[in-house]
PDB file of C-alpha atoms and ligand atoms in Angstrom:
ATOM      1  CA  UNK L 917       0.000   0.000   0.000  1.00 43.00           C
ATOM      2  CA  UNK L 918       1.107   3.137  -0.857  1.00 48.00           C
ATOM      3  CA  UNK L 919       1.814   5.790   2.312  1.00 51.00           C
ATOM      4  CA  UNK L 920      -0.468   8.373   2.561  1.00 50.00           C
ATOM      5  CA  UNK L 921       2.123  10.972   2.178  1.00 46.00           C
ATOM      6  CA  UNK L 922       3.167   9.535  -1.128  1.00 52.00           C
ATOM      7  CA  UNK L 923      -0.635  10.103  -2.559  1.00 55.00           C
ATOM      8  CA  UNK L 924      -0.024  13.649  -1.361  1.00 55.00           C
ATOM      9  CA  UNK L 925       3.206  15.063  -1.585  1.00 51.00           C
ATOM     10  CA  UNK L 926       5.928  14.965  -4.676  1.00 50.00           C
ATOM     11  CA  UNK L 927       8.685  15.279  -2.582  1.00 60.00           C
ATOM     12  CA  UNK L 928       8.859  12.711   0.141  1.00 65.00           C
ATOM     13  CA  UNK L 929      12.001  13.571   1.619  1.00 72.00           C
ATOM     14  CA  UNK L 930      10.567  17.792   2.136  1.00 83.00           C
ATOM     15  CA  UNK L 931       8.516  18.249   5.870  1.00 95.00           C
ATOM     16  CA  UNK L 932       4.814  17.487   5.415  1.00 96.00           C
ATOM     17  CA  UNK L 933       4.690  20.492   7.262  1.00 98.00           C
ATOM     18  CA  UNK L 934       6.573  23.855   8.041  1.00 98.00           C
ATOM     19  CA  UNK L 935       5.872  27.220   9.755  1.00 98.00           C
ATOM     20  CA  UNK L 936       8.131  29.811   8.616  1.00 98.00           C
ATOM     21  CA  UNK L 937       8.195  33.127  11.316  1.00 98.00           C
ATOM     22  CA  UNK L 938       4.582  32.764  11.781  1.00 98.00           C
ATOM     23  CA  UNK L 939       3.077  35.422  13.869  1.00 98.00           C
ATOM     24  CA  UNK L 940      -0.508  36.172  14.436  1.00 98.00           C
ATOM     25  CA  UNK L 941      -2.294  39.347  16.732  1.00 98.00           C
ATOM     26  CA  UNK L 942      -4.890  39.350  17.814  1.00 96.00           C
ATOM     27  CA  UNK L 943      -5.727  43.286  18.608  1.00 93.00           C
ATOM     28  CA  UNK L 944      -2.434  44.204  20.841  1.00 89.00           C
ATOM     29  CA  UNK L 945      -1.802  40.427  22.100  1.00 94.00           C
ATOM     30  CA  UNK L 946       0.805  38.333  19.707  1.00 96.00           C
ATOM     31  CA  UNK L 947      -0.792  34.598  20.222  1.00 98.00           C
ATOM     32  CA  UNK L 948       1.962  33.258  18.470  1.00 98.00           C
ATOM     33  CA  UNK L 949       4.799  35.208  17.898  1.00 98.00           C
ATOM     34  CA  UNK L 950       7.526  34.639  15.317  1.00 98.00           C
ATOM     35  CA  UNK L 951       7.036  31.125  15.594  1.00 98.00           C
ATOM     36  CA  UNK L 952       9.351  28.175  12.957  1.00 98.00           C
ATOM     37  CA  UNK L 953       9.046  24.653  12.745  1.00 98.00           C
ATOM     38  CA  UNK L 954       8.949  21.516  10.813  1.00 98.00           C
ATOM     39  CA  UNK L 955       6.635  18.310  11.024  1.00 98.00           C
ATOM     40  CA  UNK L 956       9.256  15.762   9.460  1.00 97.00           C
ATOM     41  CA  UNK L 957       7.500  12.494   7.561  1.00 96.00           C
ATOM     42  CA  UNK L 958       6.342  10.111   9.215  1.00 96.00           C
ATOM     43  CA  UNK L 959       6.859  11.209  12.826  1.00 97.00           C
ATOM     44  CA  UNK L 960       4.356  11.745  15.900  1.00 98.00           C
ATOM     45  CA  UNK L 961       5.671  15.328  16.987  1.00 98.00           C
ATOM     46  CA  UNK L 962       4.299  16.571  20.400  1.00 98.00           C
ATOM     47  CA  UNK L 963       2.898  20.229  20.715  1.00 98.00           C
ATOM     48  CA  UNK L 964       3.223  21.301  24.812  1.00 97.00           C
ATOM     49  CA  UNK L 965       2.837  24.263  26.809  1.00 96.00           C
ATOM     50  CA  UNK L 966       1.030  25.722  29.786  1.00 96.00           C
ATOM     51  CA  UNK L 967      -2.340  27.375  28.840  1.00 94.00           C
ATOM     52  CA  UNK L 968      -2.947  30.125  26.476  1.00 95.00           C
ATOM     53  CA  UNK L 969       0.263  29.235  25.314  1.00 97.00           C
ATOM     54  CA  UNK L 970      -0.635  29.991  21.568  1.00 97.00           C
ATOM     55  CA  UNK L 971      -0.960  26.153  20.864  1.00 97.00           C
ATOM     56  CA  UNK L 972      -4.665  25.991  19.651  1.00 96.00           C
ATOM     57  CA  UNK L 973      -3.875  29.201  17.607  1.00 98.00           C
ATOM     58  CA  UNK L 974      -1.218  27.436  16.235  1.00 98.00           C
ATOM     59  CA  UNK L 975      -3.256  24.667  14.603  1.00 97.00           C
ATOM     60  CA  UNK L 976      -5.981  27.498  13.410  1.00 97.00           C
ATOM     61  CA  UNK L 977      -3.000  29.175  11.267  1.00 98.00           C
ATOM     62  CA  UNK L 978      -1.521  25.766  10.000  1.00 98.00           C
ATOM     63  CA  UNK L 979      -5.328  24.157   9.219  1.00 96.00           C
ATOM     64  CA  UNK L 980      -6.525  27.842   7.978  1.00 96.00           C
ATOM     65  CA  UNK L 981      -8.971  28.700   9.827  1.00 94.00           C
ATOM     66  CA  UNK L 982      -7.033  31.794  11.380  1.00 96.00           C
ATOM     67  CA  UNK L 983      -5.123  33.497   8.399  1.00 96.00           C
ATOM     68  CA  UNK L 984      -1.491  34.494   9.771  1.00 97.00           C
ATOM     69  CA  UNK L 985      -0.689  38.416  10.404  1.00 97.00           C
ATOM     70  CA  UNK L 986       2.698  37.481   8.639  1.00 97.00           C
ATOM     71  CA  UNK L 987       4.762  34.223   8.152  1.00 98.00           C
ATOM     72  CA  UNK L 988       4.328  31.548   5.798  1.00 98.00           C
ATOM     73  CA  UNK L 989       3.078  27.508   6.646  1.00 98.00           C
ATOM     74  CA  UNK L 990       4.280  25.435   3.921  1.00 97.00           C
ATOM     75  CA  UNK L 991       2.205  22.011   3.341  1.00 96.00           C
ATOM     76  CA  UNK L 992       4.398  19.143   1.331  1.00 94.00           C
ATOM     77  CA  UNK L 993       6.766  22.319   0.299  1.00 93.00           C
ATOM     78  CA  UNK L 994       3.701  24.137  -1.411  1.00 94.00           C
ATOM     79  CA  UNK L 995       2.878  27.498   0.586  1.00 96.00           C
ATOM     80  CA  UNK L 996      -0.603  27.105   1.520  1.00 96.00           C
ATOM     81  CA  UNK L 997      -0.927  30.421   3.903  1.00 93.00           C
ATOM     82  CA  UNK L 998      -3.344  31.999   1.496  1.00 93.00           C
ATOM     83  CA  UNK L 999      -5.268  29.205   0.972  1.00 94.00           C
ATOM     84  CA  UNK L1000      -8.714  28.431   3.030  1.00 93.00           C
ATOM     85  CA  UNK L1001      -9.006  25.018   5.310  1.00 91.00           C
ATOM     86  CA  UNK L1002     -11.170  22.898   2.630  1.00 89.00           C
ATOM     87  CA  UNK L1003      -8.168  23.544   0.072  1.00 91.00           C
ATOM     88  CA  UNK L1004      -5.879  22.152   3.221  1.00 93.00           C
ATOM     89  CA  UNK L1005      -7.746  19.140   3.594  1.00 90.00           C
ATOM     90  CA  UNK L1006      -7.579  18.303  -0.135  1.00 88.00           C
ATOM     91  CA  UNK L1007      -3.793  18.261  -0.074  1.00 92.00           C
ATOM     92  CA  UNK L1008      -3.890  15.720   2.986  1.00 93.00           C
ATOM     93  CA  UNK L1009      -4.105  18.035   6.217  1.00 95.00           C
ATOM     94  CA  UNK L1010      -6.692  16.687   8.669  1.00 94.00           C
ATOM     95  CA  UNK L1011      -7.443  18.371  12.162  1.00 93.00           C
ATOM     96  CA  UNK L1012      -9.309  17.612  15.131  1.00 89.00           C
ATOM     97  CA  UNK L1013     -10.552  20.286  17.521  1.00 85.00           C
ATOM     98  CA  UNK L1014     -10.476  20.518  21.193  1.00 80.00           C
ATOM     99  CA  UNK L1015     -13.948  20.041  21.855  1.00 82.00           C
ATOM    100  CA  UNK L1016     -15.569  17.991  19.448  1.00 82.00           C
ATOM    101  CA  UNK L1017     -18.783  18.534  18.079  1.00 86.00           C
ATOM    102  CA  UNK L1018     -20.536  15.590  15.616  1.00 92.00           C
ATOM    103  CA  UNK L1019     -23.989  15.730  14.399  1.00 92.00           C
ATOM    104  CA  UNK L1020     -25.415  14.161  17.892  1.00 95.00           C
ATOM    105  CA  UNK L1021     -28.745  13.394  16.268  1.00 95.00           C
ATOM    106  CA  UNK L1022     -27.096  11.055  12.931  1.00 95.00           C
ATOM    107  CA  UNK L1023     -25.608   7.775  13.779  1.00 96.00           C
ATOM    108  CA  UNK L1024     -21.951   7.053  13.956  1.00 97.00           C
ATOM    109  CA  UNK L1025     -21.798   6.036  10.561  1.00 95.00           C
ATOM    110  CA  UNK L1026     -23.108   8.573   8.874  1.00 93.00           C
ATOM    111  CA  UNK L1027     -21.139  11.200  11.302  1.00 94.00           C
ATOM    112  CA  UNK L1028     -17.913   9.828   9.528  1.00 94.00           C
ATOM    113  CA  UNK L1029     -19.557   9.544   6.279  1.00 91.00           C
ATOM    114  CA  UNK L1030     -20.609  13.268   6.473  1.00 87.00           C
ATOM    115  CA  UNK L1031     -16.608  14.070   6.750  1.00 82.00           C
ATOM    116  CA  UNK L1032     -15.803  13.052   3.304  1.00 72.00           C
ATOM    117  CA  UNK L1033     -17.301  16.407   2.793  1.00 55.00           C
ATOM    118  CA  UNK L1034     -14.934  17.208  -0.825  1.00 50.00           C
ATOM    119  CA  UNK L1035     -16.642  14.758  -2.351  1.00 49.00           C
ATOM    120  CA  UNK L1036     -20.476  15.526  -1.739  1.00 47.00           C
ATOM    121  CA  UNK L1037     -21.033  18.256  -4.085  1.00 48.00           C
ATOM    122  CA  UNK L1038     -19.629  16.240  -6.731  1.00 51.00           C
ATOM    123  CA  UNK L1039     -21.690  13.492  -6.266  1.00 52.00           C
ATOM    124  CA  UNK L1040     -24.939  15.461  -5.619  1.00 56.00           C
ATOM    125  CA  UNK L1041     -23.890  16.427  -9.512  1.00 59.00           C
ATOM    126  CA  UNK L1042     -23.267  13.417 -10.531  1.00 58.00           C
ATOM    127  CA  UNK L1043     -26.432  11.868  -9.003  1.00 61.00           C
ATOM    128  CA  UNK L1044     -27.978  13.518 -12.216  1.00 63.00           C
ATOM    129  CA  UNK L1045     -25.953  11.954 -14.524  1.00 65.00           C
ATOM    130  CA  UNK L1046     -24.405   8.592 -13.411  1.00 64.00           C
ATOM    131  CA  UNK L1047     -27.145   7.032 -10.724  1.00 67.00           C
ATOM    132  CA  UNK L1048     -25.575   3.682 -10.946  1.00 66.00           C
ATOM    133  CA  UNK L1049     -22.123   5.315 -10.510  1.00 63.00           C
ATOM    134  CA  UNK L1050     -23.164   7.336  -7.183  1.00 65.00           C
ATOM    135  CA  UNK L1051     -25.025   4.433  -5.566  1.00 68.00           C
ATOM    136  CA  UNK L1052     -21.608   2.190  -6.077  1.00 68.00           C
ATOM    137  CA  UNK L1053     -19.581   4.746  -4.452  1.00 68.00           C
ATOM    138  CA  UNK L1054     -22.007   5.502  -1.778  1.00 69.00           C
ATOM    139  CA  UNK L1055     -21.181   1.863  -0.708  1.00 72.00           C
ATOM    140  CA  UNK L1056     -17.563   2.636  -0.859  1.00 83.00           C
ATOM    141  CA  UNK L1057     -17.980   5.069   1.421  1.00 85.00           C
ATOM    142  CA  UNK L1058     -20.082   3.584   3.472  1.00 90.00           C
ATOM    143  CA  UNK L1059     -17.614   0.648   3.644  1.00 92.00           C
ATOM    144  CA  UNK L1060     -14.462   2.899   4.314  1.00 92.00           C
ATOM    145  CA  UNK L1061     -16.480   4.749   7.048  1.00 94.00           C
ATOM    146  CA  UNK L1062     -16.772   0.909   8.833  1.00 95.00           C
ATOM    147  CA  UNK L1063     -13.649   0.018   8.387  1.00 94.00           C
ATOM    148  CA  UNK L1064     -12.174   3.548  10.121  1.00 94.00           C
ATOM    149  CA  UNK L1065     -14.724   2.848  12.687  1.00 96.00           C
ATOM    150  CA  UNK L1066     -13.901  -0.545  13.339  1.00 93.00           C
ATOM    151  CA  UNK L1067     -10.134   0.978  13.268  1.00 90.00           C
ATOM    152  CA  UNK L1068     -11.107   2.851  16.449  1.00 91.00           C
ATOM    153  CA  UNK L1069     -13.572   0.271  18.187  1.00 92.00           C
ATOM    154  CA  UNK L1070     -16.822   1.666  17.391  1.00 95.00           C
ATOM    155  CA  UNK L1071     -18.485  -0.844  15.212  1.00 97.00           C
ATOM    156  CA  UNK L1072     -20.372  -1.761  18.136  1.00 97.00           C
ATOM    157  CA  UNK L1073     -21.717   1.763  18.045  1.00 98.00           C
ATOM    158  CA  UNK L1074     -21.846   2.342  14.858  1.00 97.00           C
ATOM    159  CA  UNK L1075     -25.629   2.610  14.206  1.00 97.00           C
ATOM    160  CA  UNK L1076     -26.324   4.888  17.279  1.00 98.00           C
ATOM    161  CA  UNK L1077     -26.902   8.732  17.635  1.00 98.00           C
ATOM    162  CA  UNK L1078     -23.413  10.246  18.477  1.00 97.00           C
ATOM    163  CA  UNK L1079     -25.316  12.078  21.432  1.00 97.00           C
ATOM    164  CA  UNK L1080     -24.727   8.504  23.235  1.00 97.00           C
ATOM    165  CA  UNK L1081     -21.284   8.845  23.146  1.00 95.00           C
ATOM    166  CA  UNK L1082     -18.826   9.747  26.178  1.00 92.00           C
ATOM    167  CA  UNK L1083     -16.018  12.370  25.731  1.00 90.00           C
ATOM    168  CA  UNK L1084     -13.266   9.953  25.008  1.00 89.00           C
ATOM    169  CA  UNK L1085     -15.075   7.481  22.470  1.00 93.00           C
ATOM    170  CA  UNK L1086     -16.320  11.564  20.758  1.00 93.00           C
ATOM    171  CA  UNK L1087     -12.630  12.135  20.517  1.00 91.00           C
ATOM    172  CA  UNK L1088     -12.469   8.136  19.017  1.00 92.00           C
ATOM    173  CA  UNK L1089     -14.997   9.441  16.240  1.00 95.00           C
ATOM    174  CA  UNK L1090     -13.512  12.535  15.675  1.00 93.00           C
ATOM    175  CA  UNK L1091      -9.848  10.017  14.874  1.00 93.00           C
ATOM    176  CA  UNK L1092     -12.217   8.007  12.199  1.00 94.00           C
ATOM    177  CA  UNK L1093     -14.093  11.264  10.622  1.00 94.00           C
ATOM    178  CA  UNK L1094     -10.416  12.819   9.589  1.00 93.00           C
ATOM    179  CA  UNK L1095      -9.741   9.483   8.158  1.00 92.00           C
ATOM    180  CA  UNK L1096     -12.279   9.739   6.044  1.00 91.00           C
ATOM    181  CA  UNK L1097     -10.399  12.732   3.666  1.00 87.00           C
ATOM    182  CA  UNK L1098      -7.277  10.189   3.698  1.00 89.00           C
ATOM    183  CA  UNK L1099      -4.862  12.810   5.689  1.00 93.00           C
ATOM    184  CA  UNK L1100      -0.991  12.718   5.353  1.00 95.00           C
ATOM    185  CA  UNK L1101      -0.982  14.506   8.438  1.00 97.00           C
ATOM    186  CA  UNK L1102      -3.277  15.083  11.154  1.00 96.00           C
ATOM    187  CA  UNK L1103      -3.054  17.906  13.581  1.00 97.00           C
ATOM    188  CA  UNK L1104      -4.954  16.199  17.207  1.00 95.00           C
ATOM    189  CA  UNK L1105      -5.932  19.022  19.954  1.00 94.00           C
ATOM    190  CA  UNK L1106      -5.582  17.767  23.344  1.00 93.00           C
ATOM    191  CA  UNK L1107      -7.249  14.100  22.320  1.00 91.00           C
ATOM    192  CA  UNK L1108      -6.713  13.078  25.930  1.00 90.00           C
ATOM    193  CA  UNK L1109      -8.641  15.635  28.106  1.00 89.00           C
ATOM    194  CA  UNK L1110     -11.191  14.609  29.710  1.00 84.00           C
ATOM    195  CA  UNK L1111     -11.033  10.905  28.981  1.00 87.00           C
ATOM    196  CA  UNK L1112     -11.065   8.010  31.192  1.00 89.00           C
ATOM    197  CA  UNK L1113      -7.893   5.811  31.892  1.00 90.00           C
ATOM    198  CA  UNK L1114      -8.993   2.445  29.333  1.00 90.00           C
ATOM    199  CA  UNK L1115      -9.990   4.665  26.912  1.00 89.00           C
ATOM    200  CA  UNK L1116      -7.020   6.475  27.088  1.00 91.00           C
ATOM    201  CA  UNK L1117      -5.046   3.352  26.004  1.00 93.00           C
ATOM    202  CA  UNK L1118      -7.532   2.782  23.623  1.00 90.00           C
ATOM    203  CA  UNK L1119      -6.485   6.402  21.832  1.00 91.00           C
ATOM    204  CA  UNK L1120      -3.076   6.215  22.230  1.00 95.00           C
ATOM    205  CA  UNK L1121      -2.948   2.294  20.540  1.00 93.00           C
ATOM    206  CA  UNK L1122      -4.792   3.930  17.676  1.00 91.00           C
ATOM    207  CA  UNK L1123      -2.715   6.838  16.980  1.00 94.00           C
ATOM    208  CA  UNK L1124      -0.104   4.670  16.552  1.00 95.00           C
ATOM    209  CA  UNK L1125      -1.749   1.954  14.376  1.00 92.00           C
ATOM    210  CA  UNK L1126      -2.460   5.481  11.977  1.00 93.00           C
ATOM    211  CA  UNK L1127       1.055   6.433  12.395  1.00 96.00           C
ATOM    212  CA  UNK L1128       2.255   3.005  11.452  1.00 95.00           C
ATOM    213  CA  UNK L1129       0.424   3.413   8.407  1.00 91.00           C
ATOM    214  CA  UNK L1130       2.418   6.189   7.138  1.00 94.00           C
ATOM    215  CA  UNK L1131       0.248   9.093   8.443  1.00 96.00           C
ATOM    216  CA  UNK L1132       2.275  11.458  10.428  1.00 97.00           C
ATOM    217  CA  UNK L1133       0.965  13.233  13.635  1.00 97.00           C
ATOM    218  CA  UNK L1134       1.357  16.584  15.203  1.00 98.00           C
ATOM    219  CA  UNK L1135      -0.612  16.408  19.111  1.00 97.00           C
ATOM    220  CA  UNK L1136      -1.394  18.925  21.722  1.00 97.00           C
ATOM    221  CA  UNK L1137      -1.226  17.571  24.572  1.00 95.00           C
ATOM    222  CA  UNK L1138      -1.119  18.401  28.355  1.00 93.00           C
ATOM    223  CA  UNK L1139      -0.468  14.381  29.505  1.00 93.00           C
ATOM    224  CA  UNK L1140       2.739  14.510  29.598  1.00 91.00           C
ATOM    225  CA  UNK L1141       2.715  10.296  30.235  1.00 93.00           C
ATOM    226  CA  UNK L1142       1.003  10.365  26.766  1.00 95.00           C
ATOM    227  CA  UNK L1143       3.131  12.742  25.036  1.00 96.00           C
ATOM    228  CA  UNK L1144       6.369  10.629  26.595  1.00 95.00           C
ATOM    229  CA  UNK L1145       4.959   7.448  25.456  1.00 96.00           C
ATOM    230  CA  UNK L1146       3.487   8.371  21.818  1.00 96.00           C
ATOM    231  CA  UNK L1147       5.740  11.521  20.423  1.00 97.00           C
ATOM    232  CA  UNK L1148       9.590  11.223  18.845  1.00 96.00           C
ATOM    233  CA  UNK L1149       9.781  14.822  19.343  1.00 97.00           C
ATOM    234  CA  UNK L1150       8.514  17.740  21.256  1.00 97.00           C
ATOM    235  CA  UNK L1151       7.689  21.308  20.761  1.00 98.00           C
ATOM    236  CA  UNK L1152       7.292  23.687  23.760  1.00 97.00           C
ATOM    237  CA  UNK L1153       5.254  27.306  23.379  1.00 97.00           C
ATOM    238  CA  UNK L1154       5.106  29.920  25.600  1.00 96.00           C
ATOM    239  CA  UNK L1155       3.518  33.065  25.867  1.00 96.00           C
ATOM    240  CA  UNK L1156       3.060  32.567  21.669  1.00 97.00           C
ATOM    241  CA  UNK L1157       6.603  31.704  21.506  1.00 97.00           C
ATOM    242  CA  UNK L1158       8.462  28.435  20.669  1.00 97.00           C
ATOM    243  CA  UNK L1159      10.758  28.084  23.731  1.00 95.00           C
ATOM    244  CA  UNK L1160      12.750  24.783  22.966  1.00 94.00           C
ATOM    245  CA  UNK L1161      12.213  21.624  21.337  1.00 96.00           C
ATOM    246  CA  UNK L1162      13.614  17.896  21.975  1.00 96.00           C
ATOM    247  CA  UNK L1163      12.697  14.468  23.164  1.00 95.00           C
ATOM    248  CA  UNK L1164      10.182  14.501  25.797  1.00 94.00           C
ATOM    249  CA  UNK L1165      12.488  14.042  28.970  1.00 93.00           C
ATOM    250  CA  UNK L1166      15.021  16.606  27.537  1.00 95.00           C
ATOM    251  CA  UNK L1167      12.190  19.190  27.368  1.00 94.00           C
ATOM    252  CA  UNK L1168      10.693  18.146  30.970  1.00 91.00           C
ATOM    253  CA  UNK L1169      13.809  18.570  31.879  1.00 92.00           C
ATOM    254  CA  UNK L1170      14.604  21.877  30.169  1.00 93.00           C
ATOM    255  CA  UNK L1171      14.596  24.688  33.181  1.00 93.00           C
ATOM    256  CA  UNK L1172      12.849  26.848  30.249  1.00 93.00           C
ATOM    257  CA  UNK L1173      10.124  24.608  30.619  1.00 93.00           C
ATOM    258  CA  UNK L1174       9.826  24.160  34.417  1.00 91.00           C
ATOM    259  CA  UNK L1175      10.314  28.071  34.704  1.00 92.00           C
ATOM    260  CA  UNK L1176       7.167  28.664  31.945  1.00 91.00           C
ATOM    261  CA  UNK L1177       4.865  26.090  33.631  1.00 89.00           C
ATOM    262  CA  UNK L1178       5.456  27.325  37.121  1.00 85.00           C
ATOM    263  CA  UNK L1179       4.855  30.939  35.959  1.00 79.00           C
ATOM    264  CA  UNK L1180       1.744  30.462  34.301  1.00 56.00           C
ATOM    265  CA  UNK L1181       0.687  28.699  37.708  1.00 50.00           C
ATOM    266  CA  UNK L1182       1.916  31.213  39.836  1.00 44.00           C
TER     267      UNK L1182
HETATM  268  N1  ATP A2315     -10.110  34.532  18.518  1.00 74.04           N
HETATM  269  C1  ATP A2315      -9.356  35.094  19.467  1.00 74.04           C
HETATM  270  N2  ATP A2315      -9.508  36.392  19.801  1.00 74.04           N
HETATM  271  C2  ATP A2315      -8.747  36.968  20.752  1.00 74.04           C
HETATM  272  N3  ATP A2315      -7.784  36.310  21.444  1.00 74.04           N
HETATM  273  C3  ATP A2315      -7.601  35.020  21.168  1.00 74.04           C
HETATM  274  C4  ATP A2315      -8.373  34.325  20.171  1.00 74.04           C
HETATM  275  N4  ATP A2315      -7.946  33.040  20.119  1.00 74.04           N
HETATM  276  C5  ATP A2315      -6.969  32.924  21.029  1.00 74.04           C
HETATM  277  N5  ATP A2315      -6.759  34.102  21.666  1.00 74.04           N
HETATM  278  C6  ATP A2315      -5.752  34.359  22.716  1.00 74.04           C
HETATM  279  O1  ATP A2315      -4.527  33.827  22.269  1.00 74.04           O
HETATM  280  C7  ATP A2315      -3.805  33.232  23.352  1.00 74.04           C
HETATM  281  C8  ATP A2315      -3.489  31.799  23.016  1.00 74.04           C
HETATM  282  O2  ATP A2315      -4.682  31.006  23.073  1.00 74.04           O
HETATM  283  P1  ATP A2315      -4.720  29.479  22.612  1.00 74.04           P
HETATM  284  O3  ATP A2315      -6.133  29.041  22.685  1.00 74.04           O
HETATM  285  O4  ATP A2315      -4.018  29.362  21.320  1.00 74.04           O
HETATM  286  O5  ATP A2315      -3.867  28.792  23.772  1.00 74.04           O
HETATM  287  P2  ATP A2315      -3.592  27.229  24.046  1.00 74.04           P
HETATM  288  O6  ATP A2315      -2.115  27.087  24.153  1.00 74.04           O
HETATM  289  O7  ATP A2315      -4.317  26.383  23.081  1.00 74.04           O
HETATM  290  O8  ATP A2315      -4.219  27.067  25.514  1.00 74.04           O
HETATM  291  P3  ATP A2315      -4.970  25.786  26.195  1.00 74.04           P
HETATM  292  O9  ATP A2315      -3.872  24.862  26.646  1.00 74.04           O
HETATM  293  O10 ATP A2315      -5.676  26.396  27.365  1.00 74.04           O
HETATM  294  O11 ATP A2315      -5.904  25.192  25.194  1.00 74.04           O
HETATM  295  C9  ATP A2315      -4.662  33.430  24.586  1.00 74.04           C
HETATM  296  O12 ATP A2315      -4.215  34.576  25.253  1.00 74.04           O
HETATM  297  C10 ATP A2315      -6.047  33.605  24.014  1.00 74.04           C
HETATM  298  O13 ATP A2315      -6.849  34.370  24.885  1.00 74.04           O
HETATM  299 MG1   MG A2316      -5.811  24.967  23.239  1.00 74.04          MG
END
């Protein structure tokens, strides 16, 4: 099978990702300020930081939702800063959000079927003038949205309202809906919080069943026992600014670090 970031990217030895001296204001605050990195192929990078650290921000400017005040984010070496989220996703950038928020009156299924979302107007089109064609891929779909829920062990769910669902197993969907657009990268916002201790395991077994399938990963996160177990590398923000970056017990270790976390507590 072919890696995900092959189907997306010419260049498989550029980042899948890279911010280039992104800053963005918001009235007189700098939420992230000046701010370069690169998400390398293949890798499960960790995003940490105390809160209001700029990290959620961060994600809005790279997934385009929040357009940058200046900087560049490069996707597969193609500048994509001017371009809105839906073009994003096409070119193999999925995201999850903090809170997550499915349809809670459609079932399971058809929450994850509902996130192939580039290829609905097409078939509503196409409905006119290939009926057989539609109804074939319809199963497709439907099939693919099975298997990604099976993938994160909701099949037993999959016919019920997502309103049923508890925080963790949401965040569980929210892993099979950006599955649906076949990501090369998927950005994952705090997929921990709130979630109970089995589930947890659950989550972190998945992410890297979808890593070992080529897709790489870049994961808020304020578990540090997750982010030590699941990420090759980490990122630390502060007060909108990258402070340091390195394994996970370098940057725990990093008086940077302890100094930023204390002071945001103090
Ligand atoms: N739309 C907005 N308008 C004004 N200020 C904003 C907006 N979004 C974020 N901010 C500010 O930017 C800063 C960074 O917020 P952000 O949500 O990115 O932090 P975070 O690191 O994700 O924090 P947390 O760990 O609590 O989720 C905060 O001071 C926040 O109040
Ligand atoms: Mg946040």
């Amino acid at each position: 099978m072919a890696l995900q970031s092959e189907r997306h990217g010419e260049d498989t030895q550029a980042p899948v990702l890279t911010a280039k001296n992104v800053v963005r204001r918001f009235g007189g605050v700098a939420a992230v300020n000046d701010v370069s990195f690169d998400v390398r192929r293949g890798e499960i990078l960790g995003l940490i930081g105390p809160n209001g650290a700029g990290k959620t921000t961060m994600f809005d400017l790279l997934a385009g939702s929040v357009p940058p005040t200046s900087g560049e984010i490069l996707l597969n070496g193609t500048v994509v800063s001017g371009e809105p989220a839906h073009r994003r996703i096409g070119r193999g950038l999925g995201r999850t959000f903090q809170i997550p928020r499915p349809f809670p009156n459609l079932t399971l299924i058809e929450n994850v079927m509902l996130a192939a979302q580039g290829q609905a107007g097409e078939r509503l089109f196409a409905n006119f003038l290939m009926p057989w064609r539609v109804a074939a891929e319809e199963k497709t779909f439907e099939q693919k949205a099975m298997d990604l829920l099976d993938l994160v062990s909701l099949t037993r769910l999959a016919h019920e309202p997502a309103r049923v669902l508890s925080g963790g197993q949401r965040k569980l969907l929210e892993l099979a809906r950006v599955m649906m657009a076949d990501p090369a990268i998927i950005l994952l916002d705090e997929p921990a919080a709130g979630v109970n201790a089995t589930l947890l395991e659950v989550i972190i077994d998945r992410i890297r069943d979808i890593n070992a399938r080529g897709i790489t990963f870049l994961l808020i996160e304020h578990n540090i026992d997750m982010v030590t177990r699941l990420c090759h590398r980490v990122l630390v923000m502060a007060s909108g600014e990258l402070l340091c970056e390195g394994t996970a017990d370098e940057v725990a270790r990093d008086p940077r670090v302890i100094e930023a976390y204390l002071g945001g507590a103090a």
